[in-house]
PDB file of C-alpha atoms in Angstrom:
ATOM      1  CA  MET A  24       0.000   0.000   0.000  1.00  0.00           C
ATOM      2  CA  HIS A  25       1.183   3.503  -0.769  1.00  0.00           C
ATOM      3  CA  VAL A  26      -0.108   6.959   0.106  1.00  0.00           C
ATOM      4  CA  GLU A  27       0.507  10.347  -1.442  1.00  0.00           C
ATOM      5  CA  ALA A  28       0.718  13.947  -0.233  1.00  0.00           C
ATOM      6  CA  SER A  29       1.677  17.224  -1.847  1.00  0.00           C
ATOM      7  CA  ALA A  30       2.508  20.763  -0.747  1.00  0.00           C
ATOM      8  CA  PRO A  31       2.953  24.079  -2.574  1.00  0.00           C
ATOM      9  CA  GLY A  32       6.040  26.209  -2.955  1.00  0.00           C
ATOM     10  CA  LYS A  33       6.125  29.879  -2.048  1.00  0.00           C
ATOM     11  CA  MET A  34       7.228  33.281  -3.244  1.00  0.00           C
ATOM     12  CA  ILE A  35       8.163  36.378  -1.276  1.00  0.00           C
ATOM     13  CA  LEU A  36       6.131  39.323  -2.533  1.00  0.00           C
ATOM     14  CA  PHE A  37       7.610  41.955  -0.221  1.00  0.00           C
ATOM     15  CA  GLY A  38      10.264  42.011   2.465  1.00  0.00           C
ATOM     16  CA  GLU A  39      13.374  40.281   1.110  1.00  0.00           C
ATOM     17  CA  HIS A  40      16.423  41.219   3.184  1.00  0.00           C
ATOM     18  CA  SER A  41      14.590  43.842   5.246  1.00  0.00           C
ATOM     19  CA  VAL A  42      12.899  41.004   7.163  1.00  0.00           C
ATOM     20  CA  VAL A  43      16.344  40.118   8.535  1.00  0.00           C
ATOM     21  CA  TYR A  44      16.338  43.518  10.261  1.00  0.00           C
ATOM     22  CA  GLY A  45      12.908  43.218  11.851  1.00  0.00           C
ATOM     23  CA  LYS A  46      10.737  44.539   9.019  1.00  0.00           C
ATOM     24  CA  PRO A  47       7.661  42.637   7.796  1.00  0.00           C
ATOM     25  CA  ALA A  48       7.634  40.213   4.885  1.00  0.00           C
ATOM     26  CA  VAL A  49       4.651  39.111   2.787  1.00  0.00           C
ATOM     27  CA  VAL A  50       4.742  35.544   1.451  1.00  0.00           C
ATOM     28  CA  LEU A  51       2.313  33.655  -0.820  1.00  0.00           C
ATOM     29  CA  ALA A  52       1.854  30.014  -1.777  1.00  0.00           C
ATOM     30  CA  ILE A  53       2.241  29.281  -5.494  1.00  0.00           C
ATOM     31  CA  ASP A  54       0.580  26.703  -7.728  1.00  0.00           C
ATOM     32  CA  ARG A  55       3.698  24.575  -8.167  1.00  0.00           C
ATOM     33  CA  ARG A  56       3.833  21.610  -5.832  1.00  0.00           C
ATOM     34  CA  ALA A  57       6.108  18.930  -4.446  1.00  0.00           C
ATOM     35  CA  ARG A  58       4.574  15.457  -4.304  1.00  0.00           C
ATOM     36  CA  VAL A  59       5.735  12.570  -2.099  1.00  0.00           C
ATOM     37  CA  ILE A  60       4.522   8.979  -2.460  1.00  0.00           C
ATOM     38  CA  ALA A  61       5.269   6.802   0.581  1.00  0.00           C
ATOM     39  CA  GLU A  62       5.114   3.098   1.313  1.00  0.00           C
ATOM     40  CA  LYS A  63       6.214   1.066   4.325  1.00  0.00           C
ATOM     41  CA  ARG A  64       9.411  -0.959   4.467  1.00  0.00           C
ATOM     42  CA  THR A  65      10.115  -4.058   6.551  1.00  0.00           C
ATOM     43  CA  ASP A  66      13.394  -2.545   7.811  1.00  0.00           C
ATOM     44  CA  LYS A  67      14.214   0.888   9.253  1.00  0.00           C
ATOM     45  CA  LYS A  68      15.794   2.391   6.142  1.00  0.00           C
ATOM     46  CA  ILE A  69      14.493   5.595   4.585  1.00  0.00           C
ATOM     47  CA  PHE A  70      14.868   5.222   0.824  1.00  0.00           C
ATOM     48  CA  VAL A  71      14.440   8.419  -1.186  1.00  0.00           C
ATOM     49  CA  ASP A  72      13.902   8.385  -4.944  1.00  0.00           C
ATOM     50  CA  ALA A  73      14.140  11.940  -6.249  1.00  0.00           C
ATOM     51  CA  ASP A  74      14.440  10.940  -9.883  1.00  0.00           C
ATOM     52  CA  ASN A  75      13.431  14.234 -11.474  1.00  0.00           C
ATOM     53  CA  LEU A  76      15.935  16.037  -9.233  1.00  0.00           C
ATOM     54  CA  GLY A  77      18.693  13.691 -10.366  1.00  0.00           C
ATOM     55  CA  PHE A  78      19.514  11.607  -7.309  1.00  0.00           C
ATOM     56  CA  SER A  79      18.351   8.802  -5.059  1.00  0.00           C
ATOM     57  CA  GLY A  80      19.684   6.807  -2.134  1.00  0.00           C
ATOM     58  CA  TYR A  81      18.864   5.565   1.321  1.00  0.00           C
ATOM     59  CA  PHE A  82      19.579   6.372   4.937  1.00  0.00           C
ATOM     60  CA  GLU A  83      20.454   3.978   7.719  1.00  0.00           C
ATOM     61  CA  GLY A  84      20.188   6.224  10.731  1.00  0.00           C
ATOM     62  CA  ASP A  85      21.929   9.431   9.665  1.00  0.00           C
ATOM     63  CA  ILE A  86      24.299   7.753   7.190  1.00  0.00           C
ATOM     64  CA  TYR A  87      23.488   8.269   3.503  1.00  0.00           C
ATOM     65  CA  TYR A  88      24.233   5.664   0.839  1.00  0.00           C
ATOM     66  CA  PRO A  89      23.841   6.960  -2.732  1.00  0.00           C
ATOM     67  CA  VAL A  90      22.238   4.847  -5.430  1.00  0.00           C
ATOM     68  CA  ARG A  91      22.080   7.525  -8.122  1.00  0.00           C
ATOM     69  CA  GLY A  92      23.950  10.820  -8.103  1.00  0.00           C
ATOM     70  CA  LYS A  93      26.870  11.974  -5.972  1.00  0.00           C
ATOM     71  CA  VAL A  94      27.436  11.338  -2.276  1.00  0.00           C
ATOM     72  CA  TRP A  95      27.191  15.058  -1.471  1.00  0.00           C
ATOM     73  CA  ARG A  96      23.588  14.978  -2.664  1.00  0.00           C
ATOM     74  CA  GLY A  97      22.843  13.318   0.661  1.00  0.00           C
ATOM     75  CA  ARG A  98      22.852  16.789   2.181  1.00  0.00           C
ATOM     76  CA  ASN A  99      19.843  17.640   0.025  1.00  0.00           C
ATOM     77  CA  LEU A 100      18.033  14.497   1.133  1.00  0.00           C
ATOM     78  CA  ALA A 101      18.961  14.671   4.824  1.00  0.00           C
ATOM     79  CA  ALA A 102      16.022  17.007   5.483  1.00  0.00           C
ATOM     80  CA  LEU A 103      13.621  14.361   4.168  1.00  0.00           C
ATOM     81  CA  ASN A 104      15.236  11.717   6.340  1.00  0.00           C
ATOM     82  CA  VAL A 105      14.823  13.933   9.399  1.00  0.00           C
ATOM     83  CA  ALA A 106      11.232  14.813   8.455  1.00  0.00           C
ATOM     84  CA  ALA A 107      10.310  11.144   8.032  1.00  0.00           C
ATOM     85  CA  LYS A 108      12.080   9.951  11.195  1.00  0.00           C
ATOM     86  CA  LYS A 109      10.727  12.810  13.318  1.00  0.00           C
ATOM     87  CA  THR A 110       7.209  12.027  12.090  1.00  0.00           C
ATOM     88  CA  MET A 111       7.530   8.385  13.120  1.00  0.00           C
ATOM     89  CA  GLU A 112       9.021   9.402  16.451  1.00  0.00           C
ATOM     90  CA  TYR A 113       6.205  11.902  17.043  1.00  0.00           C
ATOM     91  CA  ILE A 114       3.415   9.416  16.329  1.00  0.00           C
ATOM     92  CA  GLY A 115       5.154   6.641  18.265  1.00  0.00           C
ATOM     93  CA  VAL A 116       5.945   4.107  15.564  1.00  0.00           C
ATOM     94  CA  GLU A 117       9.128   2.436  14.345  1.00  0.00           C
ATOM     95  CA  GLY A 118       9.883   1.424  10.801  1.00  0.00           C
ATOM     96  CA  GLY A 119      11.191   2.539   7.458  1.00  0.00           C
ATOM     97  CA  ALA A 120       9.712   3.993   4.314  1.00  0.00           C
ATOM     98  CA  ASN A 121      10.246   4.324   0.590  1.00  0.00           C
ATOM     99  CA  LEU A 122       9.715   7.942  -0.417  1.00  0.00           C
ATOM    100  CA  LYS A 123       9.248   8.841  -4.065  1.00  0.00           C
ATOM    101  CA  VAL A 124       9.667  12.603  -4.558  1.00  0.00           C
ATOM    102  CA  ARG A 125       8.291  14.342  -7.634  1.00  0.00           C
ATOM    103  CA  SER A 126       8.668  18.100  -7.435  1.00  0.00           C
ATOM    104  CA  MET A 127       7.578  20.786  -9.895  1.00  0.00           C
ATOM    105  CA  ILE A 128       9.413  23.411  -7.830  1.00  0.00           C
ATOM    106  CA  PRO A 129      12.944  24.300  -9.000  1.00  0.00           C
ATOM    107  CA  ILE A 130      15.552  23.946  -6.263  1.00  0.00           C
ATOM    108  CA  ALA A 131      17.779  26.724  -4.893  1.00  0.00           C
ATOM    109  CA  VAL A 132      15.919  29.578  -6.609  1.00  0.00           C
ATOM    110  CA  GLY A 133      13.933  30.939  -3.663  1.00  0.00           C
ATOM    111  CA  LEU A 134      10.605  29.176  -4.232  1.00  0.00           C
ATOM    112  CA  GLY A 135      10.552  27.106  -1.053  1.00  0.00           C
ATOM    113  CA  SER A 136      11.252  23.707  -2.609  1.00  0.00           C
ATOM    114  CA  SER A 137      12.845  22.233   0.524  1.00  0.00           C
ATOM    115  CA  ALA A 138       9.956  23.264   2.779  1.00  0.00           C
ATOM    116  CA  ALA A 139       7.368  21.922   0.336  1.00  0.00           C
ATOM    117  CA  ILE A 140       9.167  18.576   0.132  1.00  0.00           C
ATOM    118  CA  CYS A 141       9.500  18.389   3.931  1.00  0.00           C
ATOM    119  CA  VAL A 142       5.808  19.171   4.447  1.00  0.00           C
ATOM    120  CA  ALA A 143       4.758  16.643   1.801  1.00  0.00           C
ATOM    121  CA  THR A 144       7.057  14.047   3.401  1.00  0.00           C
ATOM    122  CA  VAL A 145       5.581  14.540   6.871  1.00  0.00           C
ATOM    123  CA  ALA A 146       2.034  14.462   5.490  1.00  0.00           C
ATOM    124  CA  ALA A 147       2.702  11.292   3.484  1.00  0.00           C
ATOM    125  CA  VAL A 148       4.382   9.436   6.363  1.00  0.00           C
ATOM    126  CA  GLU A 149       1.699  10.342   8.893  1.00  0.00           C
ATOM    127  CA  ARG A 150      -0.983   9.157   6.456  1.00  0.00           C
ATOM    128  CA  LEU A 151       0.975   5.942   5.931  1.00  0.00           C
ATOM    129  CA  PHE A 152       0.549   5.186   9.638  1.00  0.00           C
ATOM    130  CA  ASP A 153      -3.006   6.640   9.933  1.00  0.00           C
ATOM    131  CA  ALA A 154      -1.894   9.255  12.479  1.00  0.00           C
ATOM    132  CA  ASN A 155      -4.378  12.023  11.524  1.00  0.00           C
ATOM    133  CA  LEU A 156      -2.040  14.835  12.556  1.00  0.00           C
ATOM    134  CA  LYS A 157      -3.303  18.409  12.610  1.00  0.00           C
ATOM    135  CA  PRO A 158      -1.840  20.893  10.098  1.00  0.00           C
ATOM    136  CA  GLU A 159       0.013  22.696  12.905  1.00  0.00           C
ATOM    137  CA  GLU A 160       1.699  19.429  13.890  1.00  0.00           C
ATOM    138  CA  ILE A 161       2.704  18.705  10.290  1.00  0.00           C
ATOM    139  CA  SER A 162       4.186  22.192   9.943  1.00  0.00           C
ATOM    140  CA  ASN A 163       6.141  21.914  13.193  1.00  0.00           C
ATOM    141  CA  ILE A 164       7.686  18.569  12.249  1.00  0.00           C
ATOM    142  CA  ALA A 165       8.537  19.829   8.747  1.00  0.00           C
ATOM    143  CA  PHE A 166      10.296  22.782  10.379  1.00  0.00           C
ATOM    144  CA  GLU A 167      12.743  20.354  11.987  1.00  0.00           C
ATOM    145  CA  GLY A 168      13.652  19.075   8.531  1.00  0.00           C
ATOM    146  CA  GLU A 169      14.094  22.642   7.290  1.00  0.00           C
ATOM    147  CA  THR A 170      16.683  23.344   9.995  1.00  0.00           C
ATOM    148  CA  ILE A 171      18.965  20.747   8.386  1.00  0.00           C
ATOM    149  CA  ILE A 172      19.177  22.883   5.244  1.00  0.00           C
ATOM    150  CA  HIS A 173      18.765  26.443   6.492  1.00  0.00           C
ATOM    151  CA  GLY A 174      20.094  26.341  10.050  1.00  0.00           C
ATOM    152  CA  LYS A 175      17.695  28.803  11.666  1.00  0.00           C
ATOM    153  CA  PRO A 176      14.744  29.285   9.296  1.00  0.00           C
ATOM    154  CA  SER A 177      11.961  31.720  10.157  1.00  0.00           C
ATOM    155  CA  GLY A 178       9.256  29.068   9.892  1.00  0.00           C
ATOM    156  CA  VAL A 179       7.438  30.974   7.169  1.00  0.00           C
ATOM    157  CA  ASP A 180       8.181  28.507   4.371  1.00  0.00           C
ATOM    158  CA  ASN A 181       6.901  25.406   6.150  1.00  0.00           C
ATOM    159  CA  ASN A 182       3.794  27.286   7.333  1.00  0.00           C
ATOM    160  CA  VAL A 183       2.964  28.552   3.836  1.00  0.00           C
ATOM    161  CA  SER A 184       3.531  25.073   2.383  1.00  0.00           C
ATOM    162  CA  THR A 185       1.240  23.557   5.027  1.00  0.00           C
ATOM    163  CA  PHE A 186      -1.603  26.074   5.073  1.00  0.00           C
ATOM    164  CA  GLY A 187      -1.300  27.735   1.644  1.00  0.00           C
ATOM    165  CA  GLY A 188      -2.619  31.232   1.012  1.00  0.00           C
ATOM    166  CA  ILE A 189      -0.826  34.335   2.203  1.00  0.00           C
ATOM    167  CA  MET A 190       1.159  35.091   5.339  1.00  0.00           C
ATOM    168  CA  SER A 191       2.979  38.012   6.866  1.00  0.00           C
ATOM    169  CA  TYR A 192       5.936  37.680   9.185  1.00  0.00           C
ATOM    170  CA  ASP A 193       8.205  39.808  11.300  1.00  0.00           C
ATOM    171  CA  LYS A 194      10.540  38.996  14.175  1.00  0.00           C
ATOM    172  CA  THR A 195       8.383  40.762  16.774  1.00  0.00           C
ATOM    173  CA  ASN A 196       4.925  39.433  15.887  1.00  0.00           C
ATOM    174  CA  GLY A 197       5.858  36.149  14.252  1.00  0.00           C
ATOM    175  CA  ILE A 198       3.650  34.575  11.586  1.00  0.00           C
ATOM    176  CA  LYS A 199       0.140  35.747  10.782  1.00  0.00           C
ATOM    177  CA  ARG A 200      -2.129  34.051   8.246  1.00  0.00           C
ATOM    178  CA  HIS A 201      -4.430  36.098   6.015  1.00  0.00           C
ATOM    179  CA  LYS A 202      -7.288  35.191   3.682  1.00  0.00           C
ATOM    180  CA  LEU A 203      -7.357  36.021  -0.007  1.00  0.00           C
ATOM    181  CA  TYR A 204     -10.739  35.807  -1.678  1.00  0.00           C
ATOM    182  CA  LYS A 205      -9.432  36.018  -5.229  1.00  0.00           C
ATOM    183  CA  ASP A 206      -6.478  34.486  -7.057  1.00  0.00           C
ATOM    184  CA  ILE A 207      -3.786  37.006  -7.988  1.00  0.00           C
ATOM    185  CA  PRO A 208      -2.262  36.449 -11.465  1.00  0.00           C
ATOM    186  CA  PHE A 209       1.486  36.348 -10.811  1.00  0.00           C
ATOM    187  CA  ILE A 210       3.978  34.994 -13.326  1.00  0.00           C
ATOM    188  CA  ILE A 211       7.350  33.576 -12.275  1.00  0.00           C
ATOM    189  CA  GLY A 212      10.451  33.897 -14.447  1.00  0.00           C
ATOM    190  CA  ASN A 213      13.482  31.760 -13.605  1.00  0.00           C
ATOM    191  CA  THR A 214      17.011  32.963 -14.406  1.00  0.00           C
ATOM    192  CA  LYS A 215      18.113  29.348 -13.813  1.00  0.00           C
ATOM    193  CA  LYS A 216      21.028  30.700 -11.813  1.00  0.00           C
ATOM    194  CA  LYS A 217      21.204  29.095  -8.378  1.00  0.00           C
ATOM    195  CA  ARG A 218      22.331  31.354  -5.575  1.00  0.00           C
ATOM    196  CA  SER A 219      23.384  31.228  -1.952  1.00  0.00           C
ATOM    197  CA  THR A 220      20.923  32.963   0.357  1.00  0.00           C
ATOM    198  CA  ARG A 221      23.578  33.073   3.062  1.00  0.00           C
ATOM    199  CA  LYS A 222      26.056  34.904   0.802  1.00  0.00           C
ATOM    200  CA  MET A 223      23.491  37.465  -0.325  1.00  0.00           C
ATOM    201  CA  VAL A 224      22.467  38.168   3.287  1.00  0.00           C
ATOM    202  CA  GLU A 225      26.126  38.544   4.254  1.00  0.00           C
ATOM    203  CA  ASP A 226      26.739  40.957   1.358  1.00  0.00           C
ATOM    204  CA  VAL A 227      23.821  43.147   2.439  1.00  0.00           C
ATOM    205  CA  ALA A 228      25.039  43.070   6.042  1.00  0.00           C
ATOM    206  CA  ALA A 229      28.485  44.230   4.910  1.00  0.00           C
ATOM    207  CA  LEU A 230      26.934  47.072   2.899  1.00  0.00           C
ATOM    208  CA  LYS A 231      24.903  48.090   5.945  1.00  0.00           C
ATOM    209  CA  GLU A 232      28.012  48.088   8.114  1.00  0.00           C
ATOM    210  CA  ARG A 233      29.758  50.448   5.682  1.00  0.00           C
ATOM    211  CA  ASN A 234      26.711  52.694   5.197  1.00  0.00           C
ATOM    212  CA  PRO A 235      24.517  52.356   8.310  1.00  0.00           C
ATOM    213  CA  LYS A 236      22.359  55.495   8.006  1.00  0.00           C
ATOM    214  CA  GLU A 237      21.689  55.109   4.314  1.00  0.00           C
ATOM    215  CA  MET A 238      20.913  51.409   4.626  1.00  0.00           C
ATOM    216  CA  ASP A 239      18.596  52.018   7.578  1.00  0.00           C
ATOM    217  CA  ALA A 240      16.615  54.428   5.402  1.00  0.00           C
ATOM    218  CA  ILE A 241      16.347  51.874   2.584  1.00  0.00           C
ATOM    219  CA  LEU A 242      15.357  49.052   4.937  1.00  0.00           C
ATOM    220  CA  ASP A 243      12.733  51.270   6.592  1.00  0.00           C
ATOM    221  CA  SER A 244      11.309  52.015   3.132  1.00  0.00           C
ATOM    222  CA  MET A 245      11.193  48.303   2.331  1.00  0.00           C
ATOM    223  CA  GLY A 246       9.279  47.732   5.556  1.00  0.00           C
ATOM    224  CA  LEU A 247       6.757  50.415   4.617  1.00  0.00           C
ATOM    225  CA  LEU A 248       6.334  48.870   1.160  1.00  0.00           C
ATOM    226  CA  ALA A 249       5.603  45.489   2.758  1.00  0.00           C
ATOM    227  CA  GLU A 250       2.948  46.986   5.042  1.00  0.00           C
ATOM    228  CA  SER A 251       1.336  48.867   2.147  1.00  0.00           C
ATOM    229  CA  GLY A 252       1.667  45.820  -0.096  1.00  0.00           C
ATOM    230  CA  LEU A 253      -0.197  43.590   2.343  1.00  0.00           C
ATOM    231  CA  ASP A 254      -2.995  46.136   2.564  1.00  0.00           C
ATOM    232  CA  ALA A 255      -3.222  46.376  -1.239  1.00  0.00           C
ATOM    233  CA  LEU A 256      -3.135  42.597  -1.581  1.00  0.00           C
ATOM    234  CA  LEU A 257      -5.994  42.055   0.854  1.00  0.00           C
ATOM    235  CA  LYS A 258      -8.007  44.673  -1.069  1.00  0.00           C
ATOM    236  CA  THR A 259      -7.017  43.084  -4.418  1.00  0.00           C
ATOM    237  CA  ASP A 260      -5.782  46.493  -5.597  1.00  0.00           C
ATOM    238  CA  LEU A 261      -3.679  45.188  -8.472  1.00  0.00           C
ATOM    239  CA  ASP A 262      -2.506  48.559  -9.799  1.00  0.00           C
ATOM    240  CA  ARG A 263      -1.177  49.535  -6.387  1.00  0.00           C
ATOM    241  CA  ILE A 264       0.467  46.144  -5.859  1.00  0.00           C
ATOM    242  CA  GLY A 265       2.259  46.594  -9.187  1.00  0.00           C
ATOM    243  CA  ASP A 266       3.500  50.071  -8.270  1.00  0.00           C
ATOM    244  CA  LEU A 267       4.788  48.831  -4.918  1.00  0.00           C
ATOM    245  CA  MET A 268       6.554  45.893  -6.574  1.00  0.00           C
ATOM    246  CA  ASP A 269       8.387  48.254  -8.924  1.00  0.00           C
ATOM    247  CA  LEU A 270       9.410  50.494  -6.037  1.00  0.00           C
ATOM    248  CA  ASN A 271      10.620  47.472  -4.079  1.00  0.00           C
ATOM    249  CA  GLN A 272      12.667  46.268  -7.037  1.00  0.00           C
ATOM    250  CA  GLY A 273      14.358  49.657  -7.221  1.00  0.00           C
ATOM    251  CA  LEU A 274      15.414  49.361  -3.587  1.00  0.00           C
ATOM    252  CA  LEU A 275      16.602  45.772  -4.036  1.00  0.00           C
ATOM    253  CA  THR A 276      18.699  46.923  -6.977  1.00  0.00           C
ATOM    254  CA  ALA A 277      20.098  49.742  -4.841  1.00  0.00           C
ATOM    255  CA  ILE A 278      21.402  47.291  -2.229  1.00  0.00           C
ATOM    256  CA  GLY A 279      23.073  45.174  -4.898  1.00  0.00           C
ATOM    257  CA  VAL A 280      21.040  41.966  -4.907  1.00  0.00           C
ATOM    258  CA  SER A 281      19.551  42.214  -8.398  1.00  0.00           C
ATOM    259  CA  THR A 282      21.357  40.978 -11.509  1.00  0.00           C
ATOM    260  CA  MET A 283      21.332  41.805 -15.203  1.00  0.00           C
ATOM    261  CA  LYS A 284      19.185  38.735 -15.963  1.00  0.00           C
ATOM    262  CA  LEU A 285      16.681  39.696 -13.273  1.00  0.00           C
ATOM    263  CA  GLU A 286      16.551  43.279 -14.565  1.00  0.00           C
ATOM    264  CA  ILE A 287      15.964  42.070 -18.119  1.00  0.00           C
ATOM    265  CA  LEU A 288      13.125  39.816 -16.951  1.00  0.00           C
ATOM    266  CA  CYS A 289      11.553  42.684 -14.986  1.00  0.00           C
ATOM    267  CA  HIS A 290      11.804  45.215 -17.823  1.00  0.00           C
ATOM    268  CA  THR A 291      10.611  42.725 -20.449  1.00  0.00           C
ATOM    269  CA  SER A 292       7.596  41.872 -18.299  1.00  0.00           C
ATOM    270  CA  ARG A 293       6.682  45.530 -17.782  1.00  0.00           C
ATOM    271  CA  ASN A 294       7.115  46.295 -21.481  1.00  0.00           C
ATOM    272  CA  ASN A 295       4.651  43.509 -22.270  1.00  0.00           C
ATOM    273  CA  GLY A 296       1.870  44.639 -19.976  1.00  0.00           C
ATOM    274  CA  ALA A 297       2.891  43.610 -16.455  1.00  0.00           C
ATOM    275  CA  LEU A 298       1.588  45.933 -13.750  1.00  0.00           C
ATOM    276  CA  GLY A 299       4.776  45.412 -11.758  1.00  0.00           C
ATOM    277  CA  ALA A 300       7.784  43.122 -11.503  1.00  0.00           C
ATOM    278  CA  LYS A 301      10.536  42.371  -9.021  1.00  0.00           C
ATOM    279  CA  LEU A 302      12.921  39.666  -7.918  1.00  0.00           C
ATOM    280  CA  THR A 303      11.730  37.253  -5.261  1.00  0.00           C
ATOM    281  CA  GLY A 304      13.958  35.739  -2.623  1.00  0.00           C
ATOM    282  CA  ALA A 305      17.551  36.589  -1.828  1.00  0.00           C
ATOM    283  CA  GLY A 306      18.507  37.751  -5.318  1.00  0.00           C
ATOM    284  CA  GLY A 307      21.828  37.173  -7.039  1.00  0.00           C
ATOM    285  CA  GLY A 308      19.940  34.868  -9.403  1.00  0.00           C
ATOM    286  CA  GLY A 309      16.836  32.837  -8.734  1.00  0.00           C
ATOM    287  CA  CYS A 310      13.459  34.122  -9.856  1.00  0.00           C
ATOM    288  CA  MET A 311      11.496  37.191 -10.839  1.00  0.00           C
ATOM    289  CA  ILE A 312       7.777  37.647 -10.276  1.00  0.00           C
ATOM    290  CA  ALA A 313       5.476  39.782 -12.410  1.00  0.00           C
ATOM    291  CA  LEU A 314       1.876  40.832 -11.829  1.00  0.00           C
ATOM    292  CA  ALA A 315      -0.223  40.744 -14.993  1.00  0.00           C
ATOM    293  CA  MET A 316      -3.859  41.058 -15.966  1.00  0.00           C
ATOM    294  CA  GLU A 317      -5.321  37.944 -17.608  1.00  0.00           C
ATOM    295  CA  PRO A 318      -5.205  39.262 -21.227  1.00  0.00           C
ATOM    296  CA  ASP A 319      -1.493  40.132 -20.868  1.00  0.00           C
ATOM    297  CA  ILE A 320      -0.317  36.834 -19.360  1.00  0.00           C
ATOM    298  CA  PRO A 321       0.586  35.186 -22.725  1.00  0.00           C
ATOM    299  CA  ASN A 322       2.825  38.168 -23.546  1.00  0.00           C
TER     300      ASN A 322
END
């Protein structure tokens, strides 16, 4: 017998980098999902087949044995191993599982692929053992898998992947879920350049250290854009959202996290009818998002 679960990726609409300094961020689930198919094993191994990501292998405890792909790929799969083992530990069962991962979310481009896979893994394993966990429990266990990859994640990604919809987050107030009553037509453009979030955050921190007053002003402005953007989003004010996205992109360019490919994607989108466009995530590569009315989406 096998069971299946899936979870969506995410995009940051407002708040990249400024969220590190206590400003709010606005994050949305996207309609690209990670799917995990699980079945029980008679031993305690966790076998992971991530064929469309180019690697597979199994874990005995914390030790990874590759079947396809390089040994270092085990770092990418370790989060799934933790998510699966922590789920079994939480529900009080022992055993192993075969996990088949099929993800439509590109990795390492800021779209929350690791969180989506962790959430789908937890959901699939708990269904495999008929645990009937609550969404909050699934999110919390998936968070433990996320820490393997990101160290100290905010918890936004696993929450968005679990609950969907839209969320805001800041260090003081934590995570708050919001309701959208209408789909917003965003388009994602991928530069196909993977980037290191840690390096981009460190680069911005170094710029802030050299120019504290000027950077404080920019980060404050980013925080204001996030607050205004959330308000516009909840009112489905598309024209205003587009304006705020363009302003945010200007500030992200000013702090050095945009690239020529991202700028070309943004300008091309605007020239073909997009109401606004900006990078999403840490920058330095990754993805751009554009807001477009339905008739302009093909362009």
